Tab-separated table of C-alpha atoms in Angstrom:
chain	number	residue	atom	x	y	z
A	20	MET	CA	-52.776	-18.253	44.385
A	21	LYS	CA	-50.814	-14.991	44.400
A	22	LEU	CA	-47.592	-16.998	44.402
A	23	LYS	CA	-48.686	-18.950	41.305
A	24	ALA	CA	-49.622	-15.705	39.521
A	25	LEU	CA	-46.285	-14.153	40.442
A	26	LEU	CA	-44.354	-17.224	39.227
A	27	PHE	CA	-46.400	-17.263	36.004
A	28	ALA	CA	-45.640	-13.566	35.399
A	29	MET	CA	-41.917	-14.130	36.043
A	30	LEU	CA	-41.799	-17.097	33.660
A	31	MET	CA	-43.609	-15.122	30.950
A	32	THR	CA	-41.196	-12.199	31.381
A	33	LEU	CA	-38.206	-14.550	31.246
A	34	GLY	CA	-39.675	-16.211	28.150
A	35	LEU	CA	-40.144	-12.876	26.420
A	36	VAL	CA	-36.597	-11.766	27.246
A	37	ALA	CA	-35.178	-15.106	26.103
A	38	CYS	CA	-37.082	-14.851	22.820
A	39	GLU	CA	-36.040	-11.272	22.189
A	40	ASP	CA	-34.472	-10.676	18.769
A	41	ASN	CA	-30.807	-10.354	19.599
A	42	THR	CA	-29.315	-10.800	16.105
A	43	GLN	CA	-27.635	-7.389	16.015
A	44	GLY	CA	-24.312	-8.790	17.204
A	45	ASP	CA	-24.699	-12.015	15.203
A	46	GLU	CA	-24.709	-10.400	11.757
A	47	PRO	CA	-21.804	-11.458	9.588
A	48	GLN	CA	-18.959	-8.984	9.800
A	49	PRO	CA	-16.787	-8.156	6.779
A	50	ALA	CA	-13.641	-10.248	6.651
A	51	THR	CA	-10.665	-8.390	8.005
A	52	ASP	CA	-7.965	-10.638	6.651
A	53	LEU	CA	-8.571	-10.686	2.899
A	54	PHE	CA	-5.089	-9.306	2.177
A	55	GLU	CA	-1.771	-9.658	3.937
A	56	ILE	CA	0.641	-6.845	3.101
A	57	THR	CA	4.315	-7.254	3.939
A	58	ILE	CA	7.026	-4.664	3.352
A	59	GLY	CA	10.640	-5.750	3.029
A	60	ASP	CA	14.093	-4.651	1.950
A	61	VAL	CA	13.465	-0.972	2.694
A	62	THR	CA	16.364	1.360	1.927
A	63	GLU	CA	16.679	5.116	1.457
A	64	ARG	CA	15.195	4.888	-2.056
A	65	THR	CA	13.587	1.447	-2.480
A	66	ALA	CA	11.150	-1.016	-0.919
A	67	MET	CA	9.715	-4.419	-1.797
A	68	VAL	CA	5.995	-4.970	-1.291
A	69	TYR	CA	4.406	-8.394	-0.969
A	70	ILE	CA	0.620	-8.703	-1.188
A	71	ASN	CA	-0.956	-12.059	-0.449
A	72	PRO	CA	-4.736	-12.274	-0.954
A	73	LYS	CA	-6.726	-14.863	0.939
A	74	ASP	CA	-8.426	-15.792	-2.360
A	75	ASP	CA	-5.888	-16.099	-5.191
A	76	SER	CA	-8.596	-15.675	-7.836
A	77	MET	CA	-9.738	-12.276	-6.516
A	78	THR	CA	-8.547	-9.344	-8.616
A	79	MET	CA	-7.115	-6.314	-6.864
A	80	PHE	CA	-5.753	-2.841	-7.415
A	81	PHE	CA	-2.857	-1.532	-5.346
A	82	GLY	CA	-0.540	1.424	-5.213
A	83	LEU	CA	1.660	3.647	-3.098
A	84	PHE	CA	1.096	7.102	-1.597
A	85	GLU	CA	3.169	9.302	0.649
A	86	THR	CA	1.464	8.852	4.012
A	87	SER	CA	1.020	12.618	4.451
A	88	GLU	CA	-1.038	12.672	1.223
A	89	PHE	CA	-2.954	9.514	2.096
A	90	LYS	CA	-4.020	10.944	5.477
A	91	LYS	CA	-5.702	13.904	3.753
A	92	TYR	CA	-8.650	11.642	2.889
A	93	ASP	CA	-11.567	11.729	5.316
A	94	SER	CA	-12.255	8.013	4.999
A	95	ASN	CA	-11.217	4.852	3.195
A	96	ASP	CA	-14.359	5.150	1.058
A	97	ALA	CA	-13.326	8.654	-0.021
A	98	PHE	CA	-9.893	7.345	-0.975
A	99	ILE	CA	-11.369	4.483	-3.034
A	100	ALA	CA	-13.791	6.877	-4.763
A	101	ASP	CA	-10.891	9.158	-5.703
A	102	SER	CA	-8.830	6.187	-6.851
A	103	MET	CA	-11.688	4.998	-9.077
A	104	SER	CA	-12.102	8.499	-10.490
A	105	TYR	CA	-8.379	8.540	-11.291
A	106	LEU	CA	-8.643	5.173	-13.081
A	107	GLU	CA	-11.588	6.432	-15.141
A	108	GLN	CA	-9.653	9.575	-16.114
A	109	LEU	CA	-6.572	7.519	-16.945
A	110	ALA	CA	-8.592	5.210	-19.184
A	111	ALA	CA	-10.147	8.215	-20.945
A	112	SER	CA	-6.732	9.817	-21.473
A	113	TYR	CA	-5.597	6.647	-23.274
A	114	GLY	CA	-8.824	6.533	-25.296
A	115	MET	CA	-9.825	3.311	-23.532
A	116	GLU	CA	-12.848	2.044	-21.688
A	117	LEU	CA	-12.335	1.547	-17.953
A	118	THR	CA	-12.871	-2.206	-18.359
A	119	ASP	CA	-10.012	-2.369	-20.900
A	120	LEU	CA	-7.664	-0.514	-18.561
A	121	LEU	CA	-8.642	-2.749	-15.641
A	122	ALA	CA	-8.029	-5.863	-17.737
A	123	ALA	CA	-4.427	-4.678	-18.114
A	124	GLU	CA	-3.853	-3.302	-14.602
A	125	LEU	CA	-5.625	-5.599	-12.133
A	126	LYS	CA	-3.578	-8.286	-10.432
A	127	SER	CA	-4.541	-11.567	-8.786
A	128	GLY	CA	-2.664	-14.092	-6.705
A	129	ASP	CA	0.461	-13.282	-4.715
A	130	VAL	CA	2.119	-10.057	-5.819
A	131	GLU	CA	5.733	-9.030	-5.323
A	132	TRP	CA	6.365	-5.436	-6.405
A	133	GLY	CA	9.489	-3.312	-6.130
A	134	TYR	CA	9.290	0.443	-5.688
A	135	SER	CA	12.283	2.636	-6.473
A	136	GLU	CA	13.079	6.334	-6.606
A	137	LEU	CA	11.419	6.865	-3.238
A	138	ASP	CA	12.379	9.833	-1.089
A	139	PRO	CA	14.735	9.071	1.814
A	140	GLY	CA	13.364	9.481	5.341
A	141	THR	CA	9.746	9.499	4.151
A	142	SER	CA	6.606	7.646	5.308
A	143	TYR	CA	4.696	5.775	2.624
A	144	THR	CA	1.385	3.892	2.648
A	145	ILE	CA	0.818	0.905	0.407
A	146	TYR	CA	-2.868	0.313	-0.310
A	147	VAL	CA	-4.858	-2.507	-1.868
A	148	TYR	CA	-8.531	-3.212	-2.443
A	149	GLY	CA	-10.495	-5.823	-4.323
A	150	LEU	CA	-11.712	-4.601	-7.709
A	151	ASP	CA	-13.290	-6.659	-10.451
A	152	ALA	CA	-12.916	-6.235	-14.211
A	153	ASP	CA	-16.220	-4.315	-14.419
A	154	GLY	CA	-14.964	-1.662	-11.973
A	155	THR	CA	-16.903	-2.910	-8.952
A	156	VAL	CA	-15.072	-2.544	-5.640
A	157	THR	CA	-15.261	-5.912	-3.890
A	158	THR	CA	-13.455	-5.341	-0.573
A	159	ASP	CA	-12.577	-2.715	1.957
A	160	LEU	CA	-9.305	-0.818	1.718
A	161	TYR	CA	-6.238	-2.453	3.272
A	162	THR	CA	-3.129	-0.416	4.053
A	163	GLU	CA	0.343	-0.786	5.482
A	164	GLU	CA	2.690	2.065	6.349
A	165	PHE	CA	6.474	1.995	6.134
A	166	HIS	CA	9.352	4.475	6.296
A	167	THR	CA	12.343	4.748	4.012
A	168	THR	CA	15.581	5.148	5.881
A	169	ALA	CA	17.093	8.597	6.123
A	170	VAL	CA	20.313	9.394	4.348
A	171	THR	CA	23.243	9.626	6.706
A	172	MET	CA	26.170	11.823	5.866
A	173	SER	CA	29.629	10.366	5.746
A	174	ASP	CA	33.090	11.799	6.251
A	175	CYS	CA	34.213	10.093	3.079
A	176	THR	CA	36.653	12.054	0.915
A	177	PHE	CA	37.725	11.427	-2.653
A	178	SER	CA	40.950	11.525	-4.600
A	179	ILE	CA	40.713	12.090	-8.332
A	180	GLU	CA	43.670	10.927	-10.391
A	181	PRO	CA	44.035	11.320	-14.157
A	182	VAL	CA	44.659	8.038	-15.920
A	183	GLU	CA	44.914	9.183	-19.524
A	184	VAL	CA	44.733	12.670	-20.956
A	185	ASN	CA	44.868	13.483	-24.671
A	186	ALA	CA	43.465	16.138	-27.013
A	187	THR	CA	39.935	14.652	-27.265
A	188	SER	CA	39.419	12.555	-24.161
A	189	LEU	CA	40.142	12.232	-20.500
A	190	SER	CA	39.886	9.247	-18.236
A	191	PHE	CA	40.371	9.411	-14.525
A	192	LYS	CA	40.096	7.303	-11.408
A	193	VAL	CA	37.984	8.228	-8.375
A	194	ILE	CA	39.227	6.796	-5.093
A	195	PRO	CA	36.950	7.049	-2.024
A	196	SER	CA	38.491	7.105	1.443
A	197	ASP	CA	35.757	4.671	2.544
A	198	GLU	CA	35.072	1.909	0.014
A	199	THR	CA	31.762	0.955	1.708
A	200	VAL	CA	30.137	4.315	0.861
A	201	GLY	CA	28.065	4.587	-2.293
A	202	TYR	CA	28.763	7.644	-4.424
A	203	TYR	CA	28.135	9.267	-7.792
A	204	TYR	CA	30.502	11.268	-9.936
A	205	ASP	CA	30.360	13.173	-13.200
A	206	LEU	CA	32.576	15.441	-15.221
A	207	ILE	CA	31.441	18.907	-16.198
């Protein structure tokens, strides 16, 4: 009789454990692959950014920050809040409603965007998040970091030869010792 009572108690305990609400780990998690960010053709001053959303109809907002500035934010939510505040201020400065600004600025589908006038040897962070035309943030923040290449000094020298000189004009020829080096010249 004691054996039957013990078996009954064990089965009841097992039944209670098996029926325990264990849904904590089964809750849907936010998608982590809503955007694919690819950086290409990085030079000292330029970079190409490719953003491919999983859903081509989803609208998004993206931009670029120096990584040192981006890391000053305590969280992704703080960054998005500041970004939204900036967009609201920008709309106000143009005398527009936020929805009108977003209608002009939001992108959807695959995006290819070139950045220029970047600083050489600097870390940058490209960011993107889903944002609808009403100003509602629809996704988490996605980021990708890249580094522009540093400028390397060259031993290139230049010869400057006058081509034509007269009373009101001067033309000259600049000849680099290394034709593969990019350079800039001006006359003062």
